[in-house]
Structure formats: C-alpha cells, structure tokens
Amino acid sequence: MTTANQGDIVVGVDHSAVSVAALRWAAAEAAESGRQVVALRAWTFEPAYDLGAAVAGTPQTVAERERQQLDEVLGEVRARHPGVAIRAELVEHSAAVALEEASKTAAMLVLGSHGRGRLLKLLVGSVAEHCLREASCPVVVIPARTVPEPEKAPAGEPVGTYYPGPLL
C-alpha cells in the first residue's frame, strides 16, 4: 500500500488545518533527525456518502482532486523546510486502514487529533483513536486546540507552527 521505509515519518494528511499542522511538525522533526517524511492521503470513491465524490463523477476525477490538494499543502510545507525530503502518497482506501498499514514500516506516525469525519471521538478523532490502538510504531497526535482559527491568529504569524521536542 505505502512505500514508507523504516526510518520514515508518516503523516496522515486530510483536508483539515490540524493535519497541515501535523505535517509541519513532522517536517520540523525530520529536519532535526534527518528522516524523510511521507505525506499520506487516503481517499475513497463513495458517491452515496460523499457529495464531492458524487459531483466529481469518476474515481479518476476524485484522485486528481485529492492529488492536487495534497500537492498544494506540500508546496507550502516544502517552502518552509527546503532541506527535508517530503514525499506524497495517495492511497485509495480508508484513512484508518491506510495509516495502520503504513505504520508497519514507519519510524513514527503523525496525525492531527480531528480530521474531517462527521463522528469524532471524544478526545482525538476516530482515525487517530484507531491508529493509537492498532499502529505498529509510535504515534504522535497533534491536538486540534493548538491550531488557532485563522481569524484569531495574529497578523503575520504562521498558523500551526510546531517545534520538535523529545518524544516521551
């Protein structure tokens, strides 16, 4: 499914601001540790449940849209961390299963605490909760509350900036 190597930091990237913050954190951690980052975006084509998929019409159109959105996010993070190798991976599968599979060969898995799902778990979100239980590597969860709303962020200050620290 994913081609993460043993030393890679795998990050789940969806459409949420906290997943972008998780990617920024992972890039900063990779800059310190010399690791590579794999930005993993999982997608499915389920027109009955996803209005975007229904409007898109075909699985190929959905995949192209997901790839474009992932590339936009990666462009911004790569500009902040030019020395860090960040690779994009697009996987047609549920996010929980794709991330669990990627964790089998990753050094660590980095996630935002809440994604775009409708039924969020009380503290972390359903995908993060699944990964905390099932991942084969350490899991870092970036809390949603640490990502300020854009209108509340001070002017000129980047939203969701993280600095790597020791993993306890």
PDB file of C-alpha atoms in Angstrom:
ATOM      1  CA  MET A   1       0.000   0.000   0.000  1.00  0.00           C
ATOM      2  CA  THR A   2       2.529   2.631   1.125  1.00  0.00           C
ATOM      3  CA  THR A   3       6.219   2.555   0.398  1.00  0.00           C
ATOM      4  CA  ALA A   4       7.427   4.035   3.665  1.00  0.00           C
ATOM      5  CA  ASN A   5      10.879   2.946   4.758  1.00  0.00           C
ATOM      6  CA  GLN A   6      11.920   2.014   8.293  1.00  0.00           C
ATOM      7  CA  GLY A   7      13.187   5.492   9.092  1.00  0.00           C
ATOM      8  CA  ASP A   8      10.330   7.484   7.546  1.00  0.00           C
ATOM      9  CA  ILE A   9       7.908   9.699   9.405  1.00  0.00           C
ATOM     10  CA  VAL A  10       4.434   9.031   8.000  1.00  0.00           C
ATOM     11  CA  VAL A  11       1.873  11.818   8.306  1.00  0.00           C
ATOM     12  CA  GLY A  12      -1.848  11.492   7.676  1.00  0.00           C
ATOM     13  CA  VAL A  13      -2.935  14.496   5.617  1.00  0.00           C
ATOM     14  CA  ASP A  14      -6.616  15.180   5.002  1.00  0.00           C
ATOM     15  CA  HIS A  15      -8.496  18.427   4.369  1.00  0.00           C
ATOM     16  CA  SER A  16      -8.119  19.768   7.919  1.00  0.00           C
ATOM     17  CA  ALA A  17      -5.896  22.529   9.298  1.00  0.00           C
ATOM     18  CA  VAL A  18      -4.680  20.243  12.093  1.00  0.00           C
ATOM     19  CA  SER A  19      -3.380  17.707   9.555  1.00  0.00           C
ATOM     20  CA  VAL A  20      -1.351  20.511   7.944  1.00  0.00           C
ATOM     21  CA  ALA A  21      -0.027  21.341  11.412  1.00  0.00           C
ATOM     22  CA  ALA A  22       0.888  17.658  11.838  1.00  0.00           C
ATOM     23  CA  LEU A  23       2.774  17.778   8.526  1.00  0.00           C
ATOM     24  CA  ARG A  24       4.644  20.903   9.655  1.00  0.00           C
ATOM     25  CA  TRP A  25       5.561  19.226  12.936  1.00  0.00           C
ATOM     26  CA  ALA A  26       6.781  16.132  11.100  1.00  0.00           C
ATOM     27  CA  ALA A  27       8.875  18.248   8.706  1.00  0.00           C
ATOM     28  CA  ALA A  28      10.489  20.054  11.647  1.00  0.00           C
ATOM     29  CA  GLU A  29      11.168  16.717  13.354  1.00  0.00           C
ATOM     30  CA  ALA A  30      12.640  15.324  10.123  1.00  0.00           C
ATOM     31  CA  ALA A  31      14.894  18.370   9.786  1.00  0.00           C
ATOM     32  CA  GLU A  32      16.335  17.573  13.213  1.00  0.00           C
ATOM     33  CA  SER A  33      16.522  13.806  12.838  1.00  0.00           C
ATOM     34  CA  GLY A  34      17.488  13.527   9.162  1.00  0.00           C
ATOM     35  CA  ARG A  35      14.484  11.383   8.364  1.00  0.00           C
ATOM     36  CA  GLN A  36      12.245  11.545   5.313  1.00  0.00           C
ATOM     37  CA  VAL A  37       8.548  12.460   5.543  1.00  0.00           C
ATOM     38  CA  VAL A  38       5.800  10.571   3.756  1.00  0.00           C
ATOM     39  CA  ALA A  39       2.612  12.643   3.463  1.00  0.00           C
ATOM     40  CA  LEU A  40      -0.132  10.033   3.150  1.00  0.00           C
ATOM     41  CA  ARG A  41      -3.559  10.986   1.889  1.00  0.00           C
ATOM     42  CA  ALA A  42      -6.203   8.284   1.784  1.00  0.00           C
ATOM     43  CA  TRP A  43      -9.321   8.655  -0.299  1.00  0.00           C
ATOM     44  CA  THR A  44     -12.346   6.643  -1.310  1.00  0.00           C
ATOM     45  CA  PHE A  45     -14.951   6.971  -4.023  1.00  0.00           C
ATOM     46  CA  GLU A  46     -18.292   6.696  -2.258  1.00  0.00           C
ATOM     47  CA  PRO A  47     -20.833   8.960  -4.014  1.00  0.00           C
ATOM     48  CA  ALA A  48     -23.602   7.826  -1.665  1.00  0.00           C
ATOM     49  CA  TYR A  49     -21.742   9.294   1.344  1.00  0.00           C
ATOM     50  CA  ASP A  50     -19.514  11.994  -0.127  1.00  0.00           C
ATOM     51  CA  LEU A  51     -21.086  14.882  -2.022  1.00  0.00           C
ATOM     52  CA  GLY A  52     -17.680  15.780  -3.509  1.00  0.00           C
ATOM     53  CA  ALA A  53     -17.349  12.288  -4.996  1.00  0.00           C
ATOM     54  CA  ALA A  54     -20.886  12.430  -6.337  1.00  0.00           C
ATOM     55  CA  VAL A  55     -20.220  15.761  -8.047  1.00  0.00           C
ATOM     56  CA  ALA A  56     -16.808  14.659  -9.366  1.00  0.00           C
ATOM     57  CA  GLY A  57     -18.352  11.770 -11.235  1.00  0.00           C
ATOM     58  CA  THR A  58     -15.438   9.328 -11.547  1.00  0.00           C
ATOM     59  CA  PRO A  59     -12.812   7.816  -9.274  1.00  0.00           C
ATOM     60  CA  GLN A  60     -10.093   9.292 -11.506  1.00  0.00           C
ATOM     61  CA  THR A  61     -11.500  12.796 -11.032  1.00  0.00           C
ATOM     62  CA  VAL A  62     -11.587  12.340  -7.254  1.00  0.00           C
ATOM     63  CA  ALA A  63      -7.994  11.033  -7.260  1.00  0.00           C
ATOM     64  CA  GLU A  64      -6.841  14.017  -9.340  1.00  0.00           C
ATOM     65  CA  ARG A  65      -8.571  16.447  -6.966  1.00  0.00           C
ATOM     66  CA  GLU A  66      -7.020  14.762  -3.925  1.00  0.00           C
ATOM     67  CA  ARG A  67      -3.557  14.789  -5.551  1.00  0.00           C
ATOM     68  CA  GLN A  68      -3.859  18.499  -6.394  1.00  0.00           C
ATOM     69  CA  GLN A  69      -4.923  19.416  -2.854  1.00  0.00           C
ATOM     70  CA  LEU A  70      -2.099  17.336  -1.374  1.00  0.00           C
ATOM     71  CA  ASP A  71       0.452  18.935  -3.712  1.00  0.00           C
ATOM     72  CA  GLU A  72      -0.711  22.419  -2.652  1.00  0.00           C
ATOM     73  CA  VAL A  73      -0.201  21.609   1.033  1.00  0.00           C
ATOM     74  CA  LEU A  74       3.182  20.014   0.342  1.00  0.00           C
ATOM     75  CA  GLY A  75       4.338  23.050  -1.630  1.00  0.00           C
ATOM     76  CA  GLU A  76       3.765  25.310   1.383  1.00  0.00           C
ATOM     77  CA  VAL A  77       5.488  22.929   3.826  1.00  0.00           C
ATOM     78  CA  ARG A  78       8.417  22.265   1.471  1.00  0.00           C
ATOM     79  CA  ALA A  79       8.975  26.024   1.170  1.00  0.00           C
ATOM     80  CA  ARG A  80       9.356  26.233   4.972  1.00  0.00           C
ATOM     81  CA  HIS A  81      11.619  23.176   5.152  1.00  0.00           C
ATOM     82  CA  PRO A  82      13.629  23.102   1.904  1.00  0.00           C
ATOM     83  CA  GLY A  83      16.185  20.604   3.201  1.00  0.00           C
ATOM     84  CA  VAL A  84      13.623  17.977   4.194  1.00  0.00           C
ATOM     85  CA  ALA A  85      12.647  15.209   1.784  1.00  0.00           C
ATOM     86  CA  ILE A  86       8.849  15.064   1.712  1.00  0.00           C
ATOM     87  CA  ARG A  87       7.151  12.501  -0.492  1.00  0.00           C
ATOM     88  CA  ALA A  88       3.447  12.459  -1.326  1.00  0.00           C
ATOM     89  CA  GLU A  89       1.489   9.219  -1.354  1.00  0.00           C
ATOM     90  CA  LEU A  90      -2.117   8.927  -2.423  1.00  0.00           C
ATOM     91  CA  VAL A  91      -3.873   5.712  -1.382  1.00  0.00           C
ATOM     92  CA  GLU A  92      -7.345   4.564  -2.331  1.00  0.00           C
ATOM     93  CA  HIS A  93      -8.508   3.176   0.991  1.00  0.00           C
ATOM     94  CA  SER A  94      -9.979   4.272   4.296  1.00  0.00           C
ATOM     95  CA  ALA A  95      -7.664   6.553   6.262  1.00  0.00           C
ATOM     96  CA  ALA A  96      -7.558   4.282   9.315  1.00  0.00           C
ATOM     97  CA  VAL A  97      -6.551   1.190   7.334  1.00  0.00           C
ATOM     98  CA  ALA A  98      -4.050   3.060   5.122  1.00  0.00           C
ATOM     99  CA  LEU A  99      -2.314   4.607   8.140  1.00  0.00           C
ATOM    100  CA  GLU A 100      -2.280   1.347  10.080  1.00  0.00           C
ATOM    101  CA  GLU A 101      -0.661  -0.378   7.099  1.00  0.00           C
ATOM    102  CA  ALA A 102       1.890   2.441   6.689  1.00  0.00           C
ATOM    103  CA  SER A 103       2.797   2.195  10.383  1.00  0.00           C
ATOM    104  CA  LYS A 104       4.207  -1.290   9.799  1.00  0.00           C
ATOM    105  CA  THR A 105       7.318   0.150   8.132  1.00  0.00           C
ATOM    106  CA  ALA A 106       7.428   3.693   9.568  1.00  0.00           C
ATOM    107  CA  ALA A 107       9.592   5.107  12.343  1.00  0.00           C
ATOM    108  CA  MET A 108       6.599   7.085  13.603  1.00  0.00           C
ATOM    109  CA  LEU A 109       3.099   8.083  12.601  1.00  0.00           C
ATOM    110  CA  VAL A 110       1.998  11.720  12.993  1.00  0.00           C
ATOM    111  CA  LEU A 111      -1.679  12.672  12.986  1.00  0.00           C
ATOM    112  CA  GLY A 112      -3.934  15.573  13.760  1.00  0.00           C
ATOM    113  CA  SER A 113      -6.413  14.908  16.536  1.00  0.00           C
ATOM    114  CA  HIS A 114      -9.504  15.663  14.481  1.00  0.00           C
ATOM    115  CA  GLY A 115      -9.948  15.229  10.776  1.00  0.00           C
ATOM    116  CA  ARG A 116     -12.936  15.831   8.606  1.00  0.00           C
ATOM    117  CA  GLY A 117     -15.044  12.888   9.760  1.00  0.00           C
ATOM    118  CA  ARG A 118     -18.579  13.523  10.979  1.00  0.00           C
ATOM    119  CA  LEU A 119     -18.456  11.298  14.025  1.00  0.00           C
ATOM    120  CA  LEU A 120     -15.485  12.472  16.071  1.00  0.00           C
ATOM    121  CA  LYS A 121     -14.385  10.559  19.103  1.00  0.00           C
ATOM    122  CA  LEU A 122     -14.447  12.497  22.346  1.00  0.00           C
ATOM    123  CA  LEU A 123     -10.748  13.382  22.519  1.00  0.00           C
ATOM    124  CA  VAL A 124      -8.799  12.565  19.374  1.00  0.00           C
ATOM    125  CA  GLY A 125     -10.997  11.565  16.445  1.00  0.00           C
ATOM    126  CA  SER A 126     -11.903   8.177  15.057  1.00  0.00           C
ATOM    127  CA  VAL A 127      -8.860   7.713  12.768  1.00  0.00           C
ATOM    128  CA  ALA A 128      -6.367   8.824  15.430  1.00  0.00           C
ATOM    129  CA  GLU A 129      -8.094   6.640  18.008  1.00  0.00           C
ATOM    130  CA  HIS A 130      -7.839   3.640  15.658  1.00  0.00           C
ATOM    131  CA  CYS A 131      -4.152   4.321  14.993  1.00  0.00           C
ATOM    132  CA  LEU A 132      -3.363   4.704  18.698  1.00  0.00           C
ATOM    133  CA  ARG A 133      -4.771   1.199  19.222  1.00  0.00           C
ATOM    134  CA  GLU A 134      -3.513  -0.541  16.078  1.00  0.00           C
ATOM    135  CA  ALA A 135      -0.313   1.176  14.838  1.00  0.00           C
ATOM    136  CA  SER A 136       2.930  -0.788  14.748  1.00  0.00           C
ATOM    137  CA  CYS A 137       5.089   2.254  15.531  1.00  0.00           C
ATOM    138  CA  PRO A 138       4.989   5.250  17.893  1.00  0.00           C
ATOM    139  CA  VAL A 139       2.106   7.657  17.201  1.00  0.00           C
ATOM    140  CA  VAL A 140       2.332  11.425  17.687  1.00  0.00           C
ATOM    141  CA  VAL A 141      -1.016  13.220  17.860  1.00  0.00           C
ATOM    142  CA  ILE A 142      -1.114  16.982  17.320  1.00  0.00           C
ATOM    143  CA  PRO A 143      -4.061  18.403  19.297  1.00  0.00           C
ATOM    144  CA  ALA A 144      -6.650  20.372  17.322  1.00  0.00           C
ATOM    145  CA  ARG A 145      -6.811  23.011  20.053  1.00  0.00           C
ATOM    146  CA  THR A 146      -3.214  24.013  19.277  1.00  0.00           C
ATOM    147  CA  VAL A 147      -4.181  25.184  15.777  1.00  0.00           C
ATOM    148  CA  PRO A 148      -5.638  28.694  16.076  1.00  0.00           C
ATOM    149  CA  GLU A 149      -8.561  29.651  13.914  1.00  0.00           C
ATOM    150  CA  PRO A 150      -7.312  31.802  11.009  1.00  0.00           C
ATOM    151  CA  GLU A 151      -9.263  34.854  12.110  1.00  0.00           C
ATOM    152  CA  LYS A 152      -7.843  34.578  15.644  1.00  0.00           C
ATOM    153  CA  ALA A 153      -4.220  34.174  14.569  1.00  0.00           C
ATOM    154  CA  PRO A 154      -2.048  37.285  14.972  1.00  0.00           C
ATOM    155  CA  ALA A 155      -1.287  39.001  11.675  1.00  0.00           C
ATOM    156  CA  GLY A 156       1.945  37.820  10.078  1.00  0.00           C
ATOM    157  CA  GLU A 157       2.299  34.811  12.368  1.00  0.00           C
ATOM    158  CA  PRO A 158       2.101  31.387  10.720  1.00  0.00           C
ATOM    159  CA  VAL A 159      -0.790  29.195  11.829  1.00  0.00           C
ATOM    160  CA  GLY A 160       0.096  25.859  13.388  1.00  0.00           C
ATOM    161  CA  THR A 161       3.857  26.236  13.771  1.00  0.00           C
ATOM    162  CA  TYR A 162       5.404  23.433  15.800  1.00  0.00           C
ATOM    163  CA  TYR A 163       8.894  22.807  17.024  1.00  0.00           C
ATOM    164  CA  PRO A 164      10.089  19.257  17.552  1.00  0.00           C
ATOM    165  CA  GLY A 165      10.836  18.122  21.027  1.00  0.00           C
ATOM    166  CA  PRO A 166      11.646  14.932  22.839  1.00  0.00           C
ATOM    167  CA  LEU A 167       9.154  12.122  22.494  1.00  0.00           C
ATOM    168  CA  LEU A 168       8.190  10.929  25.930  1.00  0.00           C
TER     169      LEU A 168
END
